[in-house]
XYZ file of C-alpha atoms in Angstrom:
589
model
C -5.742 11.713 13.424
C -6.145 9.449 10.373
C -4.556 6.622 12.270
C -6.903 7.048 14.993
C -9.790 7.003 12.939
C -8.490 3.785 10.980
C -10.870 0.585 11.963
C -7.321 -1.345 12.095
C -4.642 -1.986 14.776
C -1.775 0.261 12.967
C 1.572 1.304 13.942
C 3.199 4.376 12.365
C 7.288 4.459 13.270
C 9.220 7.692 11.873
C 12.631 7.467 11.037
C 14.122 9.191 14.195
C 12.269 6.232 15.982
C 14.114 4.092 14.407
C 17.446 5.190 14.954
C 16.691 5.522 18.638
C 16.661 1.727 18.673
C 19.796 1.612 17.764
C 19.582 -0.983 15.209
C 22.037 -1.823 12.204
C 19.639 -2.047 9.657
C 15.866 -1.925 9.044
C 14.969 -5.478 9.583
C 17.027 -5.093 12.973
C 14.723 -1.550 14.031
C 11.849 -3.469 12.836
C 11.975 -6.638 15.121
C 12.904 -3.464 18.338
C 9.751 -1.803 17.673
C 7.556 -4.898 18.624
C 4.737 -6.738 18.045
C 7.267 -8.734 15.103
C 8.900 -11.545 15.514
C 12.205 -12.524 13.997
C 14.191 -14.893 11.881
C 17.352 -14.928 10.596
C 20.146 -17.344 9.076
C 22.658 -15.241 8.778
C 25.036 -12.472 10.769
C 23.068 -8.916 10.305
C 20.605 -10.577 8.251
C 21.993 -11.372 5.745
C 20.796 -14.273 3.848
C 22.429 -17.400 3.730
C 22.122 -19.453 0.147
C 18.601 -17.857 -0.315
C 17.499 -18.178 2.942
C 16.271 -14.804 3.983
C 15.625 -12.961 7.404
C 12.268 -12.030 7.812
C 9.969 -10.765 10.460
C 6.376 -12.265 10.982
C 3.134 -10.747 12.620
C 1.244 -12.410 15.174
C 3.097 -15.734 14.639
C 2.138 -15.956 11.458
C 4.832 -17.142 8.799
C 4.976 -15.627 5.088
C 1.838 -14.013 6.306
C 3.594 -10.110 6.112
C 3.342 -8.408 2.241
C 6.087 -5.928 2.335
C 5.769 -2.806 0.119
C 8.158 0.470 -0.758
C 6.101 3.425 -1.395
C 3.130 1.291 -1.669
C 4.682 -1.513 -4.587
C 5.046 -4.757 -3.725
C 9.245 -5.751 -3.801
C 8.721 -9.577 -2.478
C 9.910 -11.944 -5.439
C 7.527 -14.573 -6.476
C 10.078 -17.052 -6.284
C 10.463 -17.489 -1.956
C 8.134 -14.485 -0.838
C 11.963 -12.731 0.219
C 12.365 -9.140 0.910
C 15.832 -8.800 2.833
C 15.563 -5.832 4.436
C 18.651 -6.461 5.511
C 19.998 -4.352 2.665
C 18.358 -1.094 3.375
C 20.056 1.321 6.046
C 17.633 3.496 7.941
C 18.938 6.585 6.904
C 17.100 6.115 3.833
C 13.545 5.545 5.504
C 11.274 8.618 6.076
C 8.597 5.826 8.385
C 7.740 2.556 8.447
C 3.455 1.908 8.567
C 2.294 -1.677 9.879
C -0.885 -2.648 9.377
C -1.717 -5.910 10.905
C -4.826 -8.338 10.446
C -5.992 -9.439 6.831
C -5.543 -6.078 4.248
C -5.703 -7.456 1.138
C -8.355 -4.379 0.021
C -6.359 -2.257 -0.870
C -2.945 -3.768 -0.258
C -2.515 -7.007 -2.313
C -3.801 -10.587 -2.126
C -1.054 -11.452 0.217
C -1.441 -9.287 2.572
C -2.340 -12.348 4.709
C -1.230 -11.178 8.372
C -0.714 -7.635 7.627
C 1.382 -4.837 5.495
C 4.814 -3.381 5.974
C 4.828 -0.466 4.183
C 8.459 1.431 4.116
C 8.419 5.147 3.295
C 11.474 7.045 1.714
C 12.668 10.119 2.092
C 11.007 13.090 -0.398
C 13.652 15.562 -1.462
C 13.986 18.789 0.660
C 13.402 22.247 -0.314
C 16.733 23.353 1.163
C 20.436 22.538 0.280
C 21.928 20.354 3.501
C 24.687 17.467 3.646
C 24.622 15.050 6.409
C 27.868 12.430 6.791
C 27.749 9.566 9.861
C 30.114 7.022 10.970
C 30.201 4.164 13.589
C 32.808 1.958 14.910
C 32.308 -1.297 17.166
C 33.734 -4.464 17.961
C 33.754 -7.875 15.429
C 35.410 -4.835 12.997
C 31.853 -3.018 12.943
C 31.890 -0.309 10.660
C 28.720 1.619 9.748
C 29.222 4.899 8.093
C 26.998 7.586 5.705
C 26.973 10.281 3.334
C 24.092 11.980 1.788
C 23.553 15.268 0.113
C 19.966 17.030 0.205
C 19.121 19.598 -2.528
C 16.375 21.566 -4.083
C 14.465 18.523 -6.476
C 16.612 15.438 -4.912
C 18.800 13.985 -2.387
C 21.308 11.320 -2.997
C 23.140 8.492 -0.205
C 25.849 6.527 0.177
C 26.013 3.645 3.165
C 28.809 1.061 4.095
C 28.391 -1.930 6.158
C 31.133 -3.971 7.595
C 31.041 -7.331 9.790
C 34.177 -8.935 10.543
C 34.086 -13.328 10.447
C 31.608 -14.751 12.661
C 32.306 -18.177 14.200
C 29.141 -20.815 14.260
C 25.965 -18.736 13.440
C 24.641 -22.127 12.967
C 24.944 -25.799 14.702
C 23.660 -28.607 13.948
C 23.462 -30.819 16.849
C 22.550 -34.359 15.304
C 24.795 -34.169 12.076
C 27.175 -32.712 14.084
C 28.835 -29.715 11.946
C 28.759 -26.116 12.027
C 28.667 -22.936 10.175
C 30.940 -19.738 10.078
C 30.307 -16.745 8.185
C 33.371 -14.722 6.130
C 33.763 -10.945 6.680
C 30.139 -9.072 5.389
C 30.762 -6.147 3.273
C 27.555 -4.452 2.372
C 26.771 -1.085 0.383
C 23.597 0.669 0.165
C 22.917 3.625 -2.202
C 19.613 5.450 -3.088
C 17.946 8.432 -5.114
C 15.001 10.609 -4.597
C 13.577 13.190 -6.631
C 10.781 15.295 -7.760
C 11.547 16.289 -11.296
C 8.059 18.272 -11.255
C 5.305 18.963 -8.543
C 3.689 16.086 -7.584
C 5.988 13.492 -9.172
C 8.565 11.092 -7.299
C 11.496 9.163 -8.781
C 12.838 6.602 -6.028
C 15.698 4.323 -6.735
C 16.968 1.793 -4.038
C 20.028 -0.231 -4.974
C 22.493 -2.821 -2.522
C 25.154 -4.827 -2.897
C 27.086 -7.260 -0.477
C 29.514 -10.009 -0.390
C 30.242 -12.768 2.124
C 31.105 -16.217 2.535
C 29.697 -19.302 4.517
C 31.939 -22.511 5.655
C 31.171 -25.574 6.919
C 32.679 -27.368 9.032
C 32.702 -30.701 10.506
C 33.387 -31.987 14.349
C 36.376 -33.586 14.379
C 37.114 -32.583 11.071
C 35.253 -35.891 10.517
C 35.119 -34.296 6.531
C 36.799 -31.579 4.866
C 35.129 -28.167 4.970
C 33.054 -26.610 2.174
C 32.836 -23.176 1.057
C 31.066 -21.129 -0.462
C 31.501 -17.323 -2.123
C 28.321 -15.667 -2.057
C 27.584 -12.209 -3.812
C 23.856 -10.191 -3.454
C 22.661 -7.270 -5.742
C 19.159 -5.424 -5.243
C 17.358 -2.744 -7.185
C 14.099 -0.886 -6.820
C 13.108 1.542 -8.642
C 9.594 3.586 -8.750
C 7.825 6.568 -11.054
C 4.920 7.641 -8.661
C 2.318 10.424 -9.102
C 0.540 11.694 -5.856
C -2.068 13.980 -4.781
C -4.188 13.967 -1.729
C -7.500 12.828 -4.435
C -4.906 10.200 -7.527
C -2.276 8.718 -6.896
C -0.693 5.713 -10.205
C 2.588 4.348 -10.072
C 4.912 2.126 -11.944
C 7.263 0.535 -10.474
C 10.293 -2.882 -10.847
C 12.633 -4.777 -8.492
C 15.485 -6.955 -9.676
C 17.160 -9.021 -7.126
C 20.036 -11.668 -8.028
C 21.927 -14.082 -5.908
C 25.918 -15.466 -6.554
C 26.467 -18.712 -5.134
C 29.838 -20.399 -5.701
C 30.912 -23.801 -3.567
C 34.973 -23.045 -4.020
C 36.057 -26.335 -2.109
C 34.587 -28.449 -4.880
C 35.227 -26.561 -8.353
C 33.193 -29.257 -10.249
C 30.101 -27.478 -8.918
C 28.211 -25.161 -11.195
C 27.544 -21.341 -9.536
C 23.970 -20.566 -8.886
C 22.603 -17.862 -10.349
C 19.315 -17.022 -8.707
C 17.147 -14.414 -10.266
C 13.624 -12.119 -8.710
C 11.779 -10.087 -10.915
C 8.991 -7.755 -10.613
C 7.103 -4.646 -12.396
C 3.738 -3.250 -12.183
C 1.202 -0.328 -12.414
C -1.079 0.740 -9.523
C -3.117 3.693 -9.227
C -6.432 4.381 -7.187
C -8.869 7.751 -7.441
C -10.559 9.003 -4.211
C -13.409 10.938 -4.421
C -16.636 11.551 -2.374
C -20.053 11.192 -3.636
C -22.809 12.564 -1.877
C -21.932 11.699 1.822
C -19.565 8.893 0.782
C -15.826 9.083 0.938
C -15.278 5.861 -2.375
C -11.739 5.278 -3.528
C -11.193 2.840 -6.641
C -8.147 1.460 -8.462
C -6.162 -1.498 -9.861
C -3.180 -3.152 -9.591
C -1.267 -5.219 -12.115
C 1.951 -6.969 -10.958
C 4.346 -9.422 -13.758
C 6.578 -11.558 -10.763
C 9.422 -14.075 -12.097
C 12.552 -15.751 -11.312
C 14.879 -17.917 -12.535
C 16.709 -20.495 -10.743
C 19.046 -21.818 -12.957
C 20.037 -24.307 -10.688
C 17.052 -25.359 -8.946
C 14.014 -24.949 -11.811
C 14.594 -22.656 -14.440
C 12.830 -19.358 -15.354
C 9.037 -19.135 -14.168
C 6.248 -16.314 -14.157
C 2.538 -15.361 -13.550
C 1.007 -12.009 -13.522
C -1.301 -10.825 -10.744
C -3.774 -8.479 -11.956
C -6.985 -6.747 -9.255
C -9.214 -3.701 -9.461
C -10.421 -3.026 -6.127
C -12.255 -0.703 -4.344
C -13.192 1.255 -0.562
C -16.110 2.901 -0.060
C -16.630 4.727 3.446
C -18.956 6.813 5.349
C -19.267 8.492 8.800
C -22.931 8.406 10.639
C -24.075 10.797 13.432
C -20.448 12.205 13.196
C -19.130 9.385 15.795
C -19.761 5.601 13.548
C -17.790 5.174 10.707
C -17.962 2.227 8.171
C -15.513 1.079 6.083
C -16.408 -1.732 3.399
C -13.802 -2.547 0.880
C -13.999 -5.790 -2.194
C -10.933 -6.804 -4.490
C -10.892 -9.326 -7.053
C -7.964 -10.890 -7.552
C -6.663 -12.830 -10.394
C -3.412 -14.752 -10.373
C -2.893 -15.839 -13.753
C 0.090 -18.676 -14.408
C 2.130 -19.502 -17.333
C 1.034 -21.945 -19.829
C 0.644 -25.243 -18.436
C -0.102 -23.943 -14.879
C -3.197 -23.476 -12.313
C -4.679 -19.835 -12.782
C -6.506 -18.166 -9.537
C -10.017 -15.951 -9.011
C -10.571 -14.876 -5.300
C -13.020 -12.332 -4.351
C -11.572 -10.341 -0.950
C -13.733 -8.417 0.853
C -13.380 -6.407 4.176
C -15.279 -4.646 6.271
C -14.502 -2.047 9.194
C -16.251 -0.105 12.264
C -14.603 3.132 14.057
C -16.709 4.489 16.576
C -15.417 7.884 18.526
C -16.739 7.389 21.892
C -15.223 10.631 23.627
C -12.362 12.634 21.803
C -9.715 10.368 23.387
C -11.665 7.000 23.589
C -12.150 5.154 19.476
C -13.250 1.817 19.512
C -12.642 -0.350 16.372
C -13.798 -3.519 14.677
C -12.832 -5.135 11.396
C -13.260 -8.569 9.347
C -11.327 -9.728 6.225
C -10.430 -11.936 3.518
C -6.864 -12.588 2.237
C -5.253 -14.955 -0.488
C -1.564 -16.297 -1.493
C -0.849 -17.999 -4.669
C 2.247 -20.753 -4.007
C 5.433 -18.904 -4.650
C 8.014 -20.913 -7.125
C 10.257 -22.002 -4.072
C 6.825 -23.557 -2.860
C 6.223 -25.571 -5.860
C 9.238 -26.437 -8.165
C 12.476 -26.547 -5.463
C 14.812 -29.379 -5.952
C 17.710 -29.735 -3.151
C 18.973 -32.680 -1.325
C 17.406 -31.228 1.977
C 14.247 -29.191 0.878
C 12.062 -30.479 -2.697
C 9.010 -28.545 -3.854
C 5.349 -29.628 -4.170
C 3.704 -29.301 -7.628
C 0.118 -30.064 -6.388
C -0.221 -27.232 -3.458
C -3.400 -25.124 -3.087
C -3.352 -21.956 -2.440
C -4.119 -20.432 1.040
C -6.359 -18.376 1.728
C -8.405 -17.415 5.529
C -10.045 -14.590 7.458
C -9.074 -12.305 9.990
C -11.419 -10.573 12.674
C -10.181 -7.791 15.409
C -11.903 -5.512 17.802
C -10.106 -3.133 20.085
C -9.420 0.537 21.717
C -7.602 3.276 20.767
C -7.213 6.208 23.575
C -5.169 9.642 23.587
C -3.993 12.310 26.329
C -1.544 14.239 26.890
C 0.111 11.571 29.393
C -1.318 8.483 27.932
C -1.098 6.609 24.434
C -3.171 2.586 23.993
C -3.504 0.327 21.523
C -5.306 -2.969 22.309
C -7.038 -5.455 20.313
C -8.507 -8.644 20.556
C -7.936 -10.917 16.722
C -8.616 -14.340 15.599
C -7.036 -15.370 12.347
C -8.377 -18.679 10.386
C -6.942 -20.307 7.388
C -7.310 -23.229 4.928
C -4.487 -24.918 3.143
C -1.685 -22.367 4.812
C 1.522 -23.583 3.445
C 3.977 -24.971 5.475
C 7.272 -26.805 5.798
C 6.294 -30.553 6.217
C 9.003 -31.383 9.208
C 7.351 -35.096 10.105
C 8.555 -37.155 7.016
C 12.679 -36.560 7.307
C 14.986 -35.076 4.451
C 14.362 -34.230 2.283
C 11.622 -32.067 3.915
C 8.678 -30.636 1.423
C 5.703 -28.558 1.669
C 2.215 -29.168 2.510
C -1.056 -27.715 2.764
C -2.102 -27.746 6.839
C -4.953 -28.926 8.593
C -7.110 -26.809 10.707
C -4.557 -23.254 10.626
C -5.716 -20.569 13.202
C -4.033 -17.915 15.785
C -5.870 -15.888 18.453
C -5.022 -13.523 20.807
C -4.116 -10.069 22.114
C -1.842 -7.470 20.796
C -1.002 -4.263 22.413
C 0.972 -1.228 22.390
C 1.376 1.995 24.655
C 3.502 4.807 25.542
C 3.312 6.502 28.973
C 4.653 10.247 29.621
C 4.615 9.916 33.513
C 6.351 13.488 34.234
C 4.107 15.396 31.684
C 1.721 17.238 33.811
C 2.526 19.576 36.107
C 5.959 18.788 37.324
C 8.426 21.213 38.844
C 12.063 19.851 37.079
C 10.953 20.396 33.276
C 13.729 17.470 32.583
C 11.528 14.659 33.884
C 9.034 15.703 31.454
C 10.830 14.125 28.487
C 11.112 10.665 30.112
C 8.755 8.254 28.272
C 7.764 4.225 28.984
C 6.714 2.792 26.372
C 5.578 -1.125 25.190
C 4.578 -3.386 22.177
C 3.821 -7.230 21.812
C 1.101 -9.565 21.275
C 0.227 -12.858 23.019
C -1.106 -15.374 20.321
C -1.675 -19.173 19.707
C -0.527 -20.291 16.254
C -1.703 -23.686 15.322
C -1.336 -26.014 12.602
C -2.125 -29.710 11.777
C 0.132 -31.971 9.955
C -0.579 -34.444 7.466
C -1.535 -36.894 10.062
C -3.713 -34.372 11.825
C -1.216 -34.027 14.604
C -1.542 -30.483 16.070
C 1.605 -28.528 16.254
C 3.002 -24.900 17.280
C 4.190 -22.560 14.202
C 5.551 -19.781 15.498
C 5.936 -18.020 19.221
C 3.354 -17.262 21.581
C 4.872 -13.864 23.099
C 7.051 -11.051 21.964
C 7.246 -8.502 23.531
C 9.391 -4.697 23.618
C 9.809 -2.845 26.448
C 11.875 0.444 27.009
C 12.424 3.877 28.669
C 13.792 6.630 26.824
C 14.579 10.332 27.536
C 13.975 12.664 24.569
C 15.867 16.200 24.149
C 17.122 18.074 21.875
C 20.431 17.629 23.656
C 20.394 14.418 24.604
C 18.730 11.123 23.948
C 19.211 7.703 25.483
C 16.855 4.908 25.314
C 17.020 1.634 27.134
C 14.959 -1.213 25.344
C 14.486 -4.976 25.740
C 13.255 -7.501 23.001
C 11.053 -10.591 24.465
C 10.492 -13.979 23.003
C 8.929 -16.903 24.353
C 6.635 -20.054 24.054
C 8.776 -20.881 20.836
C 7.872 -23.001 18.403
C 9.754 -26.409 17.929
C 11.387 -26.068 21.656
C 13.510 -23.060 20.513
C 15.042 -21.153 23.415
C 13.210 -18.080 25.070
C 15.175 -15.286 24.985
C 15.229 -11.167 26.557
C 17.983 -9.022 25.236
C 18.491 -5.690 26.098
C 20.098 -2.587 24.136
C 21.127 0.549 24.657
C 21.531 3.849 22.412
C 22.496 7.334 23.509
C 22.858 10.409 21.209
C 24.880 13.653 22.768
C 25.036 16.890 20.598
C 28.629 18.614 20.715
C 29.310 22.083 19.296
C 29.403 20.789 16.224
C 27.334 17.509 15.024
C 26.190 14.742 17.544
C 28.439 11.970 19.279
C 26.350 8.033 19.323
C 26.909 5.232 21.391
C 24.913 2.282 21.815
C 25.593 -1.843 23.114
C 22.994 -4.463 21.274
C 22.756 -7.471 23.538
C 24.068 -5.701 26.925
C 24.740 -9.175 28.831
C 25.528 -11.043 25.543
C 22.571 -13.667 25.600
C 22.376 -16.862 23.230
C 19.836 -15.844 20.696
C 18.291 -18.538 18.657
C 16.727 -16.495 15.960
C 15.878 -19.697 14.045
C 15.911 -23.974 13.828
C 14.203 -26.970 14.834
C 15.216 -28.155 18.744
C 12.387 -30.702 18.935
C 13.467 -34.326 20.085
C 12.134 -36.412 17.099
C 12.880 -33.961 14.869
C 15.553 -35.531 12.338
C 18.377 -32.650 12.299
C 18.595 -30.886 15.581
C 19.642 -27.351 14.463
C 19.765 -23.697 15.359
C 20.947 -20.474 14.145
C 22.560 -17.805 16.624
C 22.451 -14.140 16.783
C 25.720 -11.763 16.528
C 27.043 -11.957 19.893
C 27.206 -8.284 22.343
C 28.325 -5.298 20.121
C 29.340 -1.951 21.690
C 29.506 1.015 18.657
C 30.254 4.374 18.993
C 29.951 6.711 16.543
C 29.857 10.482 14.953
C 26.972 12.322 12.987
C 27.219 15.814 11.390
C 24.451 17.660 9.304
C 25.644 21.177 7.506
């Protein structure tokens, strides 16, 4: 009901949802669910030298703020998240809010919010234990224990060698990944009523080579280790709500093939507080709060140690007239405030929303707002013989404004909405001036178009074979336009004009399978199109459940990522895994 009533386009995926795509991790079930599109540089993910997957809404890069339990974990040194690292038997949901949130959210909320939910301890004492086998020596497996106050997992990932995830057609070399070995761990609990301890932690190794055609040079090498913590204190009732909350990320880089070069040791660094009050006064539903957030990093490599602190109070107010129009109108004020020496920000963000209930299936919706990024450290200060940063970028800031439907049956879920999204002085990679490349502030920066999402029961009503009942269609994608200008006010493409998911699934207690196929084209910078279909299938035994799935059914080239343009001066692209078959066991007791 409350997502209904929201003046936003908003999808709300549960955590049984997400392991009926199949996927390996959560950045993988993300980019299945649709309506995100996808970019990677590594196998599973993983990121390559600092280079991190990511998924983007609408076309719009670095535009997604990505939260646990409502705290920001993106670094302030490359906006990175890699939720690569968290296996999906840790997520309770996943809530994506797209369009311009920064309200409530956080200033860079720019596109829209992932916000990942954990798991909340059980009342009840249960053990669950999974494991999955596949080809290119895919291992998955879990443990976790659920009891009274807290629940504890284990997860390990495995990935034997990959051969070229990346080419690079004009300098003519190639890179292979080393074996991926990945562990996940986590703790919830609720030491009292009310109160929530969360703790996230990762760790993986790997290894990238490159190699030359020809062996026109010898290879290089490089050892890479990856640690991630997150860790929050949060206090929640259905009127208060204050957390605190920290993230530590750091990166282990070490070029073996030339031992004269010094290891990089790349540090991310957050903590905050957030809380927010909700009361109602008179016929007004007002909810007010703050949010202070310390974000550094240290590249000791690249730039050193840097920091800011991003401090907002903000507030909602709402109220519902003639029982049917609701308005929403929401202001933050958002300071960034730099170290010594460095630009400090002020930006006032305001938003504004319409729900109207036009029958009890039928809402339409309308909203307008404001959002605001600060340039993250990788933007400014970056030195690298391929990528430098710019000192004297502006921040970016823009508006976003949606309408659309929301209608419920029995038979028949839609979500449609028109947007338009506007910006000034976007960031972006400045491609037209050679290596080594830079960033700039764009020209004219704007997307429009259409985003959707429905499910179909077709069976539901009034048919004879109660099986058919529990077949579903169901679809998610937007159509948009993503412009830019360059420095010479040449208009350009930024990211793809149509993804698209579309699957059928039959859901039983005894048996689930789900057929689903991922859709991208129009790419920017003359990337491939691509549609890739999956497969998953869950069968329940006399004891436990038996899994089987295939990712990438007729083993398509996926380009999840480079720069295919003719002039462009390093022809490059990065693949995905090729077709995996897995097969697997679960057991809860």
């Amino acid at each position: 009901m409350e997502e209904r009533e929201s003046p936003r386009f908003v999808t709300v995926v549960s955590s049984d949802e997400l392991k009926e795509t199949g996927a390996n991790n959560l950045v993988d079930a993300l980019r299945r669910v649709g309506g995100l599109s996808y970019s990677a540089f590594g196998a599973m993910g993983v990121s390559h030298g600092g280079m991190n997957s990511s998924v983007s809404i609408r076309g719009i890069k670095d535009g997604e703020l990505v939260l646990i339990n409502g705290a920001p974990i993106q670094g302030a040194a490359g906006h990175a998240y890699d939720l690569n690292t968290i296996p999906i038997d840790q997520i309770e949901r996943i809530e994506i809010m797209k369009g311009a949130a920064s309200t409530l959210y956080g200033a860079d909320a720019m596109s829209g919010v992932i916000n990942i939910i954990t798991k909340k301890p059980r009342r009840v004492t249960a053990f669950k234990g999974s494991v999955e086998f596949g080809n290119e020596s895919y291992h998955n497996h879990s443990v976790s224990a659920f009891l009274p106050g807290f629940n504890v997992g284990l997860n390990y990932q495995h990935l034997g060698n990959q051969t070229e995830i990346s080419r690079s057609f004009t300098k003519k070399y190639r890179y292979d990944q080393d074996d991926i070995d990945k562990y996940a761990w986590n703790l919830n609990a609720e030491p009292m009523k009310n109160l929530y301890l969360d703790y996230l932690g990762s760790y993986y190794e790997t290894g990238f080579e490159k190699h030359y055609d020809g062996n026109a040079k010898p290879y290089e090498g490089t050892d890479q280790e990856h640690q991630k913590n997150f860790a929050n204190l949060r206090y929640e009732t259905p009127t208060f709500s204050a957390k605190a909350f920290g993230t530590y990320d750091e990166m282990q880089r070490k070029e073996y093939t030339n031992p004269g070069d010094p290891k990089d040791r790349n540090k991310n660094y957050n903590f905050g507080l957030n809380g927010d009050y909700r009361f109602r006064l008179f016929d007004w539903q007002i909810n007010v709060g703050s949010e202070w957030v310390y974000r550094g990093a240290d590249y000791n490599n690249k730039y050193g140690e840097h920091h800011r602190n991003d401090v907002a109070p903000f507030l909602q107010v709402k109220k519902t007239f003639r029982e049917r129009l609701t308005a929403t109108l929401g202001a933050r004020e958002q300071f960034v405030l730099g170290e010594s020496g460095t630009d400090d920000y002020d930006r006032f963000l305001p938003s504004f929303g319409l729900t109207y209930k036009a029958t009890d299936a039928l809402n339409l919706f309308a909203n307008a707002g404001k959002a605001f990024r600060a340039p993250d450290f990788n933007d400014l200060y970056y030195e690298s013989t391929f990528l430098v940063g710019n000192p004297n970028l502006k921040p970016e800031e823009g508006w976003t404004y949606e309408a659309g439907v929301k209608y419920d049956d029995d038979m028949f879920r839609l979500r449609l909405s028109g947007f338009y999204m506007t910006y000034k002085d976007k960031i972006e990679l400045d491609r037209s001036r050679g290596y080594p490349q830079t960033y700039m502030n764009a020209g004219d920066y704007e997307s429009k178009g259409v985003e959707w999402e429905f499910g179909v029961n077709p069976f539901v009503r009034n048919f004879k074979q109660v099986w058919m009942r529990d077949i579903s269609v169901y679809a998610a994608g937007y159509w948009a336009d993503p412009t830019a200008e360059d420095p010479d006010g040449r208009e350009y493409q930024t990211g793809p004009k149509l993804q698209t998911s579309l699957g059928v699934n039959y859901l039983s207690e005894p048996l689930v399978l789900d057929l689903n196929s991922q859709i991208l084209t129009s790419r920017e910078r003359d990337l491939d199109s691509y549609s890739v279909l999956n497969f998953y299938g869950k069968c329940r035994l006399r004891k436990g459940y038996l899994t089987f799935s295939v990712d990438n059914i007729f083993d398509e080239e996926v380009q999840v990522y480079g720069d295919l343009t003719e002039d462009a001066s390093n022809r490059y692209a990065y693949y995905e895994v090729e077709r995996l078959f897995k097969v697997g066991y679960e057991i809860d007791f």
